[in-house]
Structures are given as C-alpha cells and as structure tokens.
Amino acid sequence: MRNSHSAPAHFASVLVADDNPDITEMLAAFLQLSGFRVQCAANGVEAVECFDRERPDVAVLDIQMPMMDGLAAARHMKARHPGVLLIAATGRPDLAVAAGSSAPFARVFCKPVSADEIVSAIRSHLSAGNSLRKTA
C-alpha cells in the first residue's frame, strides 16, 4: 500500500523504538506496508545496539523508554552517523517541546500520532531531496 504522493522507500530502513509493544508492532507493520525495511527495539539500550549493528537510515524513538531514554539514544545515533533522520514521539507535550529545541530530531510528535503522519514525515524528508545514504 503506497500513498500517491510517496517517494520510493524500498531502499530506506527504519528503526522503531518504543517500550509499548502495541505501538511498535502497529508502526512497524505500517512502515513495512509502505515499503520500508524495519527493525524494532523495546528500549533505548536495544535501540542503540540495533542502530550500531544495522545502521538504519531513520530512527523513530519514543522519548520515555526504560534503560536509556530516546533523547540519549538520539544523541548517540547522531554522533555516530550525522546523516541519520531522527523522529521523536512522546505522550508528554512538555517533553516534545524540550526534545524539539535541544535534541537532534528532525521532527517531534506528540502521541497519539498516526503511523501515516510518521510515514509522511519520512517521505517529506525524501521528497525534499535529502539523502538517506549512510555516512562513513
């Protein structure tokens, strides 16, 4: 299932990290249907380990996760691979404002956020001519 306004996504890989398995599974399924390759993590430590191993093009991170929060994970990811597209999601508007102003996120969403909004944000980034090619 592809949106008519979509840019090709078959080459892009996405890491989804959220401690709520229902959110992770729903978003992963939608991203796969939209043409993305997807990896999942249940906390910030798993997200960083997966990121370092798989080097996805995009990471969608919950801000509040156990073991390591999404903000710390995002900083690690951006330091290792500056070209990664980082998207945050949080159920707390105050954390969304803080994440948007002090973190390396391209977009910050307040939950509940639809999977379509996240896919649209990734596709907008692609359509704007931004490369998702991995940096050395």
mmCIF file of N, CA and C in Angstrom:
data_model
loop_
_atom_site.group_PDB
_atom_site.id
_atom_site.type_symbol
_atom_site.label_atom_id
_atom_site.label_comp_id
_atom_site.label_asym_id
_atom_site.label_seq_id
_atom_site.Cartn_x
_atom_site.Cartn_y
_atom_site.Cartn_z
ATOM 1 N N MET A 1 0.850 -1.172 0.000
ATOM 2 C CA MET A 1 0.000 0.000 0.000
ATOM 3 C C MET A 1 0.896 1.235 0.000
ATOM 4 N N ARG A 2 0.779 2.033 -1.024
ATOM 5 C CA ARG A 2 1.585 3.250 -1.128
ATOM 6 C C ARG A 2 0.676 4.442 -1.321
ATOM 7 N N ASN A 3 1.066 5.540 -0.750
ATOM 8 C CA ASN A 3 0.346 6.790 -0.980
ATOM 9 C C ASN A 3 0.750 7.313 -2.345
ATOM 10 N N SER A 4 -0.159 8.000 -3.023
ATOM 11 C CA SER A 4 0.152 8.507 -4.356
ATOM 12 C C SER A 4 1.241 9.579 -4.320
ATOM 13 N N HIS A 5 1.418 10.256 -3.186
ATOM 14 C CA HIS A 5 2.417 11.312 -3.078
ATOM 15 C C HIS A 5 3.757 10.789 -2.566
ATOM 16 N N SER A 6 3.913 9.486 -2.528
ATOM 17 C CA SER A 6 5.094 8.930 -1.885
ATOM 18 C C SER A 6 6.307 8.895 -2.800
ATOM 19 N N ALA A 7 7.442 9.078 -2.176
ATOM 20 C CA ALA A 7 8.719 8.872 -2.857
ATOM 21 C C ALA A 7 9.101 7.417 -2.644
ATOM 22 N N PRO A 8 9.935 6.846 -3.494
ATOM 23 C CA PRO A 8 10.322 5.454 -3.297
ATOM 24 C C PRO A 8 10.954 5.261 -1.925
ATOM 25 N N ALA A 9 10.541 4.201 -1.247
ATOM 26 C CA ALA A 9 11.059 3.950 0.089
ATOM 27 C C ALA A 9 11.757 2.605 0.193
ATOM 28 N N HIS A 10 11.755 1.838 -0.886
ATOM 29 C CA HIS A 10 12.251 0.473 -0.811
ATOM 30 C C HIS A 10 13.704 0.369 -0.348
ATOM 31 N N PHE A 11 14.463 1.429 -0.458
ATOM 32 C CA PHE A 11 15.857 1.380 -0.048
ATOM 33 C C PHE A 11 16.063 1.857 1.383
ATOM 34 N N ALA A 12 15.061 2.462 1.992
ATOM 35 C CA ALA A 12 15.234 3.054 3.317
ATOM 36 C C ALA A 12 14.890 2.049 4.415
ATOM 37 N N SER A 13 15.725 2.040 5.443
ATOM 38 C CA SER A 13 15.450 1.193 6.602
ATOM 39 C C SER A 13 15.142 2.091 7.796
ATOM 40 N N VAL A 14 14.231 1.602 8.630
ATOM 41 C CA VAL A 14 13.746 2.380 9.761
ATOM 42 C C VAL A 14 13.852 1.550 11.034
ATOM 43 N N LEU A 15 14.372 2.166 12.071
ATOM 44 C CA LEU A 15 14.382 1.576 13.407
ATOM 45 C C LEU A 15 13.236 2.198 14.192
ATOM 46 N N VAL A 16 12.381 1.372 14.766
ATOM 47 C CA VAL A 16 11.280 1.833 15.614
ATOM 48 C C VAL A 16 11.599 1.399 17.039
ATOM 49 N N ALA A 17 11.678 2.355 17.965
ATOM 50 C CA ALA A 17 11.983 2.046 19.357
ATOM 51 C C ALA A 17 10.920 2.644 20.261
ATOM 52 N N ASP A 18 10.183 1.768 20.932
ATOM 53 C CA ASP A 18 9.132 2.183 21.865
ATOM 54 C C ASP A 18 8.947 1.056 22.867
ATOM 55 N N ASP A 19 8.750 1.408 24.133
ATOM 56 C CA ASP A 19 8.566 0.373 25.148
ATOM 57 C C ASP A 19 7.145 -0.183 25.169
ATOM 58 N N ASN A 20 6.250 0.367 24.363
ATOM 59 C CA ASN A 20 4.899 -0.168 24.235
ATOM 60 C C ASN A 20 4.865 -1.081 23.007
ATOM 61 N N PRO A 21 4.775 -2.407 23.206
ATOM 62 C CA PRO A 21 4.837 -3.319 22.063
ATOM 63 C C PRO A 21 3.698 -3.127 21.063
ATOM 64 N N ASP A 22 2.545 -2.674 21.518
ATOM 65 C CA ASP A 22 1.437 -2.436 20.586
ATOM 66 C C ASP A 22 1.782 -1.318 19.602
ATOM 67 N N ILE A 23 2.380 -0.256 20.103
ATOM 68 C CA ILE A 23 2.782 0.861 19.241
ATOM 69 C C ILE A 23 3.871 0.402 18.272
ATOM 70 N N THR A 24 4.860 -0.311 18.794
ATOM 71 C CA THR A 24 5.962 -0.777 17.957
ATOM 72 C C THR A 24 5.456 -1.665 16.828
ATOM 73 N N GLU A 25 4.607 -2.634 17.165
ATOM 74 C CA GLU A 25 4.098 -3.567 16.156
ATOM 75 C C GLU A 25 3.240 -2.860 15.114
ATOM 76 N N MET A 26 2.368 -1.961 15.542
ATOM 77 C CA MET A 26 1.492 -1.249 14.613
ATOM 78 C C MET A 26 2.310 -0.375 13.662
ATOM 79 N N LEU A 27 3.246 0.389 14.205
ATOM 80 C CA LEU A 27 4.052 1.271 13.371
ATOM 81 C C LEU A 27 4.950 0.462 12.432
ATOM 82 N N ALA A 28 5.547 -0.610 12.931
ATOM 83 C CA ALA A 28 6.406 -1.452 12.095
ATOM 84 C C ALA A 28 5.619 -2.040 10.930
ATOM 85 N N ALA A 29 4.423 -2.531 11.196
ATOM 86 C CA ALA A 29 3.595 -3.106 10.132
ATOM 87 C C ALA A 29 3.245 -2.056 9.084
ATOM 88 N N PHE A 30 2.881 -0.862 9.521
ATOM 89 C CA PHE A 30 2.526 0.204 8.585
ATOM 90 C C PHE A 30 3.730 0.631 7.748
ATOM 91 N N LEU A 31 4.879 0.739 8.389
ATOM 92 C CA LEU A 31 6.095 1.111 7.664
ATOM 93 C C LEU A 31 6.455 0.046 6.631
ATOM 94 N N GLN A 32 6.329 -1.222 6.989
ATOM 95 C CA GLN A 32 6.621 -2.300 6.042
ATOM 96 C C GLN A 32 5.662 -2.247 4.855
ATOM 97 N N LEU A 33 4.390 -2.026 5.125
ATOM 98 C CA LEU A 33 3.415 -1.903 4.042
ATOM 99 C C LEU A 33 3.712 -0.700 3.154
ATOM 100 N N SER A 34 4.378 0.285 3.705
ATOM 101 C CA SER A 34 4.732 1.497 2.956
ATOM 102 C C SER A 34 6.054 1.359 2.215
ATOM 103 N N GLY A 35 6.687 0.197 2.300
ATOM 104 C CA GLY A 35 7.893 -0.063 1.525
ATOM 105 C C GLY A 35 9.208 0.064 2.264
ATOM 106 N N PHE A 36 9.173 0.271 3.565
ATOM 107 C CA PHE A 36 10.396 0.413 4.344
ATOM 108 C C PHE A 36 10.814 -0.930 4.932
ATOM 109 N N ARG A 37 12.122 -1.095 5.119
ATOM 110 C CA ARG A 37 12.641 -2.215 5.898
ATOM 111 C C ARG A 37 12.660 -1.746 7.348
ATOM 112 N N VAL A 38 12.245 -2.603 8.291
ATOM 113 C CA VAL A 38 12.043 -2.161 9.671
ATOM 114 C C VAL A 38 12.744 -3.081 10.662
ATOM 115 N N GLN A 39 13.383 -2.465 11.648
ATOM 116 C CA GLN A 39 13.888 -3.146 12.829
ATOM 117 C C GLN A 39 13.183 -2.530 14.029
ATOM 118 N N CYS A 40 13.043 -3.308 15.104
ATOM 119 C CA CYS A 40 12.341 -2.816 16.294
ATOM 120 C C CYS A 40 13.192 -2.999 17.542
ATOM 121 N N ALA A 41 12.972 -2.113 18.501
ATOM 122 C CA ALA A 41 13.638 -2.185 19.802
ATOM 123 C C ALA A 41 12.629 -1.803 20.878
ATOM 124 N N ALA A 42 12.796 -2.388 22.064
ATOM 125 C CA ALA A 42 11.845 -2.174 23.159
ATOM 126 C C ALA A 42 12.329 -1.165 24.193
ATOM 127 N N ASN A 43 13.568 -0.690 24.062
ATOM 128 C CA ASN A 43 14.085 0.304 24.997
ATOM 129 C C ASN A 43 15.270 1.007 24.346
ATOM 130 N N GLY A 44 15.791 2.004 25.031
ATOM 131 C CA GLY A 44 16.869 2.792 24.458
ATOM 132 C C GLY A 44 18.164 2.036 24.247
ATOM 133 N N VAL A 45 18.488 1.129 25.148
ATOM 134 C CA VAL A 45 19.713 0.345 25.004
ATOM 135 C C VAL A 45 19.601 -0.562 23.782
ATOM 136 N N GLU A 46 18.476 -1.244 23.633
ATOM 137 C CA GLU A 46 18.265 -2.080 22.440
ATOM 138 C C GLU A 46 18.316 -1.235 21.169
ATOM 139 N N ALA A 47 17.758 -0.037 21.237
ATOM 140 C CA ALA A 47 17.747 0.848 20.068
ATOM 141 C C ALA A 47 19.170 1.202 19.644
ATOM 142 N N VAL A 48 20.016 1.557 20.591
ATOM 143 C CA VAL A 48 21.400 1.912 20.289
ATOM 144 C C VAL A 48 22.153 0.694 19.751
ATOM 145 N N GLU A 49 21.958 -0.461 20.363
ATOM 146 C CA GLU A 49 22.625 -1.674 19.893
ATOM 147 C C GLU A 49 22.198 -2.003 18.458
ATOM 148 N N CYS A 50 20.902 -1.933 18.192
ATOM 149 C CA CYS A 50 20.387 -2.205 16.854
ATOM 150 C C CYS A 50 20.910 -1.171 15.864
ATOM 151 N N PHE A 51 20.915 0.080 16.270
ATOM 152 C CA PHE A 51 21.400 1.149 15.398
ATOM 153 C C PHE A 51 22.872 0.923 15.020
ATOM 154 N N ASP A 52 23.690 0.608 16.003
ATOM 155 C CA ASP A 52 25.114 0.401 15.740
ATOM 156 C C ASP A 52 25.346 -0.823 14.855
ATOM 157 N N ARG A 53 24.510 -1.827 15.007
ATOM 158 C CA ARG A 53 24.659 -3.064 14.231
ATOM 159 C C ARG A 53 24.101 -2.915 12.812
ATOM 160 N N GLU A 54 22.920 -2.330 12.686
ATOM 161 C CA GLU A 54 22.190 -2.295 11.414
ATOM 162 C C GLU A 54 22.346 -0.992 10.628
ATOM 163 N N ARG A 55 22.670 0.087 11.321
ATOM 164 C CA ARG A 55 22.794 1.423 10.717
ATOM 165 C C ARG A 55 21.587 1.803 9.854
ATOM 166 N N PRO A 56 20.410 1.854 10.452
ATOM 167 C CA PRO A 56 19.226 2.238 9.675
ATOM 168 C C PRO A 56 19.320 3.692 9.212
ATOM 169 N N ASP A 57 18.541 4.012 8.203
ATOM 170 C CA ASP A 57 18.518 5.359 7.650
ATOM 171 C C ASP A 57 17.711 6.320 8.513
ATOM 172 N N VAL A 58 16.711 5.772 9.214
ATOM 173 C CA VAL A 58 15.768 6.561 10.007
ATOM 174 C C VAL A 58 15.566 5.865 11.348
ATOM 175 N N ALA A 59 15.425 6.645 12.409
ATOM 176 C CA ALA A 59 15.054 6.093 13.709
ATOM 177 C C ALA A 59 13.863 6.880 14.242
ATOM 178 N N VAL A 60 12.827 6.142 14.623
ATOM 179 C CA VAL A 60 11.641 6.723 15.245
ATOM 180 C C VAL A 60 11.703 6.288 16.711
ATOM 181 N N LEU A 61 11.901 7.269 17.600
ATOM 182 C CA LEU A 61 12.183 6.972 19.001
ATOM 183 C C LEU A 61 11.130 7.542 19.938
ATOM 184 N N ASP A 62 10.652 6.702 20.842
ATOM 185 C CA ASP A 62 9.862 7.183 21.964
ATOM 186 C C ASP A 62 10.836 7.929 22.874
ATOM 187 N N ILE A 63 10.403 9.023 23.439
ATOM 188 C CA ILE A 63 11.293 9.782 24.329
ATOM 189 C C ILE A 63 11.452 9.074 25.668
ATOM 190 N N GLN A 64 10.354 8.588 26.239
ATOM 191 C CA GLN A 64 10.403 7.944 27.553
ATOM 192 C C GLN A 64 10.461 6.438 27.386
ATOM 193 N N MET A 65 11.666 5.890 27.516
ATOM 194 C CA MET A 65 11.866 4.443 27.457
ATOM 195 C C MET A 65 12.747 4.029 28.620
ATOM 196 N N PRO A 66 12.627 2.775 29.043
ATOM 197 C CA PRO A 66 13.483 2.292 30.133
ATOM 198 C C PRO A 66 14.920 2.075 29.680
ATOM 199 N N MET A 67 15.807 2.027 30.639
ATOM 200 C CA MET A 67 17.234 1.736 30.477
ATOM 201 C C MET A 67 18.017 2.876 29.827
ATOM 202 N N MET A 68 17.450 3.522 28.826
ATOM 203 C CA MET A 68 18.038 4.703 28.191
ATOM 204 C C MET A 68 16.887 5.402 27.482
ATOM 205 N N ASP A 69 16.743 6.697 27.724
ATOM 206 C CA ASP A 69 15.623 7.389 27.076
ATOM 207 C C ASP A 69 15.944 7.695 25.614
ATOM 208 N N GLY A 70 14.912 8.093 24.888
ATOM 209 C CA GLY A 70 15.063 8.365 23.466
ATOM 210 C C GLY A 70 15.991 9.522 23.158
ATOM 211 N N LEU A 71 16.050 10.490 24.040
ATOM 212 C CA LEU A 71 16.941 11.629 23.840
ATOM 213 C C LEU A 71 18.412 11.194 23.885
ATOM 214 N N ALA A 72 18.762 10.388 24.876
ATOM 215 C CA ALA A 72 20.143 9.885 24.970
ATOM 216 C C ALA A 72 20.464 8.986 23.777
ATOM 217 N N ALA A 73 19.519 8.149 23.393
ATOM 218 C CA ALA A 73 19.727 7.273 22.233
ATOM 219 C C ALA A 73 19.925 8.111 20.972
ATOM 220 N N ALA A 74 19.134 9.164 20.802
ATOM 221 C CA ALA A 74 19.241 10.023 19.626
ATOM 222 C C ALA A 74 20.600 10.710 19.561
ATOM 223 N N ARG A 75 21.068 11.182 20.680
ATOM 224 C CA ARG A 75 22.382 11.834 20.702
ATOM 225 C C ARG A 75 23.490 10.859 20.312
ATOM 226 N N HIS A 76 23.397 9.635 20.803
ATOM 227 C CA HIS A 76 24.366 8.595 20.437
ATOM 228 C C HIS A 76 24.328 8.355 18.926
ATOM 229 N N MET A 77 23.130 8.195 18.391
ATOM 230 C CA MET A 77 22.964 7.900 16.966
ATOM 231 C C MET A 77 23.500 9.027 16.090
ATOM 232 N N LYS A 78 23.154 10.253 16.432
ATOM 233 C CA LYS A 78 23.589 11.404 15.631
ATOM 234 C C LYS A 78 25.105 11.578 15.695
ATOM 235 N N ALA A 79 25.693 11.290 16.853
ATOM 236 C CA ALA A 79 27.149 11.396 16.986
ATOM 237 C C ALA A 79 27.860 10.355 16.119
ATOM 238 N N ARG A 80 27.283 9.170 16.023
ATOM 239 C CA ARG A 80 27.894 8.088 15.234
ATOM 240 C C ARG A 80 27.662 8.266 13.737
ATOM 241 N N HIS A 81 26.470 8.729 13.370
ATOM 242 C CA HIS A 81 26.084 8.839 11.963
ATOM 243 C C HIS A 81 25.259 10.104 11.779
ATOM 244 N N PRO A 82 25.911 11.241 11.543
ATOM 245 C CA PRO A 82 25.216 12.531 11.465
ATOM 246 C C PRO A 82 24.106 12.613 10.422
ATOM 247 N N GLY A 83 24.135 11.771 9.408
ATOM 248 C CA GLY A 83 23.123 11.833 8.362
ATOM 249 C C GLY A 83 21.825 11.128 8.674
ATOM 250 N N VAL A 84 21.730 10.457 9.811
ATOM 251 C CA VAL A 84 20.513 9.721 10.147
ATOM 252 C C VAL A 84 19.344 10.683 10.382
ATOM 253 N N LEU A 85 18.177 10.305 9.904
ATOM 254 C CA LEU A 85 16.964 11.073 10.159
ATOM 255 C C LEU A 85 16.367 10.574 11.463
ATOM 256 N N LEU A 86 16.201 11.464 12.438
ATOM 257 C CA LEU A 86 15.653 11.104 13.746
ATOM 258 C C LEU A 86 14.287 11.743 13.941
ATOM 259 N N ILE A 87 13.324 10.919 14.352
ATOM 260 C CA ILE A 87 11.964 11.372 14.628
ATOM 261 C C ILE A 87 11.616 10.925 16.035
ATOM 262 N N ALA A 88 11.046 11.827 16.820
ATOM 263 C CA ALA A 88 10.675 11.523 18.198
ATOM 264 C C ALA A 88 9.168 11.484 18.356
ATOM 265 N N ALA A 89 8.734 10.688 19.333
ATOM 266 C CA ALA A 89 7.320 10.640 19.709
ATOM 267 C C ALA A 89 7.245 10.567 21.229
ATOM 268 N N THR A 90 6.337 11.318 21.798
ATOM 269 C CA THR A 90 6.172 11.308 23.252
ATOM 270 C C THR A 90 4.730 11.605 23.613
ATOM 271 N N GLY A 91 4.314 11.054 24.722
ATOM 272 C CA GLY A 91 2.982 11.315 25.235
ATOM 273 C C GLY A 91 2.924 12.576 26.083
ATOM 274 N N ARG A 92 4.068 13.188 26.325
ATOM 275 C CA ARG A 92 4.113 14.392 27.163
ATOM 276 C C ARG A 92 4.492 15.604 26.333
ATOM 277 N N PRO A 93 3.559 16.544 26.183
ATOM 278 C CA PRO A 93 3.842 17.753 25.392
ATOM 279 C C PRO A 93 5.060 18.529 25.884
ATOM 280 N N ASP A 94 5.308 18.551 27.187
ATOM 281 C CA ASP A 94 6.471 19.271 27.694
ATOM 282 C C ASP A 94 7.772 18.635 27.215
ATOM 283 N N LEU A 95 7.802 17.311 27.099
ATOM 284 C CA LEU A 95 8.989 16.646 26.577
ATOM 285 C C LEU A 95 9.134 16.866 25.075
ATOM 286 N N ALA A 96 8.017 16.997 24.392
ATOM 287 C CA ALA A 96 8.064 17.264 22.949
ATOM 288 C C ALA A 96 8.721 18.613 22.690
ATOM 289 N N VAL A 97 8.348 19.615 23.473
ATOM 290 C CA VAL A 97 8.943 20.943 23.312
ATOM 291 C C VAL A 97 10.434 20.888 23.620
ATOM 292 N N ALA A 98 10.799 20.216 24.716
ATOM 293 C CA ALA A 98 12.212 20.110 25.090
ATOM 294 C C ALA A 98 12.997 19.349 24.040
ATOM 295 N N ALA A 99 12.440 18.251 23.538
ATOM 296 C CA ALA A 99 13.131 17.452 22.523
ATOM 297 C C ALA A 99 13.296 18.235 21.231
ATOM 298 N N GLY A 100 12.301 18.998 20.877
ATOM 299 C CA GLY A 100 12.361 19.774 19.650
ATOM 300 C C GLY A 100 13.382 20.885 19.696
ATOM 301 N N SER A 101 13.654 21.408 20.881
ATOM 302 C CA SER A 101 14.574 22.539 20.969
ATOM 303 C C SER A 101 16.006 22.146 21.324
ATOM 304 N N SER A 102 16.200 20.968 21.929
ATOM 305 C CA SER A 102 17.546 20.648 22.398
ATOM 306 C C SER A 102 18.112 19.346 21.853
ATOM 307 N N ALA A 103 17.412 18.686 20.980
ATOM 308 C CA ALA A 103 17.869 17.381 20.513
ATOM 309 C C ALA A 103 18.012 17.367 18.993
ATOM 310 N N PRO A 104 18.643 16.342 18.493
ATOM 311 C CA PRO A 104 18.899 16.260 17.051
ATOM 312 C C PRO A 104 17.733 15.692 16.232
ATOM 313 N N PHE A 105 16.509 15.892 16.694
ATOM 314 C CA PHE A 105 15.354 15.351 15.980
ATOM 315 C C PHE A 105 14.923 16.277 14.845
ATOM 316 N N ALA A 106 14.639 15.679 13.689
ATOM 317 C CA ALA A 106 14.101 16.444 12.561
ATOM 318 C C ALA A 106 12.637 16.767 12.792
ATOM 319 N N ARG A 107 11.924 15.859 13.443
ATOM 320 C CA ARG A 107 10.501 16.046 13.756
ATOM 321 C C ARG A 107 10.226 15.478 15.136
ATOM 322 N N VAL A 108 9.305 16.114 15.848
ATOM 323 C CA VAL A 108 8.862 15.628 17.155
ATOM 324 C C VAL A 108 7.348 15.612 17.137
ATOM 325 N N PHE A 109 6.781 14.451 17.470
ATOM 326 C CA PHE A 109 5.330 14.287 17.502
ATOM 327 C C PHE A 109 4.860 14.010 18.918
ATOM 328 N N CYS A 110 3.689 14.549 19.247
ATOM 329 C CA CYS A 110 3.018 14.203 20.496
ATOM 330 C C CYS A 110 2.101 13.026 20.219
ATOM 331 N N LYS A 111 2.139 12.036 21.095
ATOM 332 C CA LYS A 111 1.235 10.896 20.982
ATOM 333 C C LYS A 111 -0.145 11.318 21.475
ATOM 334 N N PRO A 112 -1.180 10.795 20.917
ATOM 335 C CA PRO A 112 -1.155 9.784 19.868
ATOM 336 C C PRO A 112 -0.838 10.414 18.514
ATOM 337 N N VAL A 113 0.025 9.731 17.773
ATOM 338 C CA VAL A 113 0.382 10.154 16.427
ATOM 339 C C VAL A 113 0.079 8.975 15.508
ATOM 340 N N SER A 114 -0.464 9.271 14.363
ATOM 341 C CA SER A 114 -0.793 8.186 13.438
ATOM 342 C C SER A 114 0.459 7.732 12.695
ATOM 343 N N ALA A 115 0.446 6.484 12.313
ATOM 344 C CA ALA A 115 1.552 5.947 11.530
ATOM 345 C C ALA A 115 1.670 6.699 10.207
ATOM 346 N N ASP A 116 0.548 7.116 9.661
ATOM 347 C CA ASP A 116 0.571 7.857 8.401
ATOM 348 C C ASP A 116 1.321 9.181 8.553
ATOM 349 N N GLU A 117 1.186 9.849 9.695
ATOM 350 C CA GLU A 117 1.922 11.098 9.923
ATOM 351 C C GLU A 117 3.430 10.852 9.944
ATOM 352 N N ILE A 118 3.836 9.748 10.552
ATOM 353 C CA ILE A 118 5.259 9.434 10.620
ATOM 354 C C ILE A 118 5.787 9.084 9.231
ATOM 355 N N VAL A 119 5.042 8.273 8.491
ATOM 356 C CA VAL A 119 5.445 7.928 7.128
ATOM 357 C C VAL A 119 5.514 9.193 6.278
ATOM 358 N N SER A 120 4.546 10.080 6.433
ATOM 359 C CA SER A 120 4.549 11.341 5.677
ATOM 360 C C SER A 120 5.777 12.180 6.003
ATOM 361 N N ALA A 121 6.183 12.212 7.269
ATOM 362 C CA ALA A 121 7.373 12.975 7.658
ATOM 363 C C ALA A 121 8.623 12.391 6.999
ATOM 364 N N ILE A 122 8.723 11.069 6.967
ATOM 365 C CA ILE A 122 9.876 10.432 6.321
ATOM 366 C C ILE A 122 9.855 10.727 4.827
ATOM 367 N N ARG A 123 8.703 10.581 4.210
ATOM 368 C CA ARG A 123 8.586 10.806 2.767
ATOM 369 C C ARG A 123 8.836 12.276 2.413
ATOM 370 N N SER A 124 8.405 13.189 3.258
ATOM 371 C CA SER A 124 8.675 14.615 3.020
ATOM 372 C C SER A 124 10.166 14.873 3.017
ATOM 373 N N HIS A 125 10.864 14.235 3.936
ATOM 374 C CA HIS A 125 12.315 14.364 4.002
ATOM 375 C C HIS A 125 12.938 13.857 2.701
ATOM 376 N N LEU A 126 12.452 12.719 2.218
ATOM 377 C CA LEU A 126 12.953 12.163 0.962
ATOM 378 C C LEU A 126 12.601 13.073 -0.220
ATOM 379 N N SER A 127 11.385 13.563 -0.241
ATOM 380 C CA SER A 127 10.937 14.402 -1.353
ATOM 381 C C SER A 127 11.687 15.719 -1.419
ATOM 382 N N ALA A 128 12.157 16.179 -0.282
ATOM 383 C CA ALA A 128 12.898 17.441 -0.242
ATOM 384 C C ALA A 128 14.317 17.269 -0.785
ATOM 385 N N GLY A 129 14.626 16.059 -1.225
ATOM 386 C CA GLY A 129 15.937 15.818 -1.801
ATOM 387 C C GLY A 129 16.996 15.459 -0.794
ATOM 388 N N ASN A 130 16.594 15.235 0.444
ATOM 389 C CA ASN A 130 17.553 14.850 1.467
ATOM 390 C C ASN A 130 17.954 13.404 1.251
ATOM 391 N N SER A 131 19.212 13.155 1.289
ATOM 392 C CA SER A 131 19.716 11.807 1.097
ATOM 393 C C SER A 131 19.624 11.012 2.392
ATOM 394 N N LEU A 132 19.304 9.761 2.248
ATOM 395 C CA LEU A 132 19.348 8.868 3.397
ATOM 396 C C LEU A 132 20.553 7.939 3.284
ATOM 397 N N ARG A 133 21.502 8.283 2.439
ATOM 398 C CA ARG A 133 22.686 7.438 2.306
ATOM 399 C C ARG A 133 23.494 7.509 3.601
ATOM 400 N N LYS A 134 24.018 6.383 3.976
ATOM 401 C CA LYS A 134 24.764 6.280 5.229
ATOM 402 C C LYS A 134 26.098 7.017 5.105
ATOM 403 N N THR A 135 26.484 7.644 6.197
ATOM 404 C CA THR A 135 27.776 8.318 6.221
ATOM 405 C C THR A 135 28.815 7.380 6.811
ATOM 406 N N ALA A 136 30.043 7.589 6.475
ATOM 407 C CA ALA A 136 31.116 6.713 6.979
ATOM 408 C C ALA A 136 31.400 6.952 8.428
#
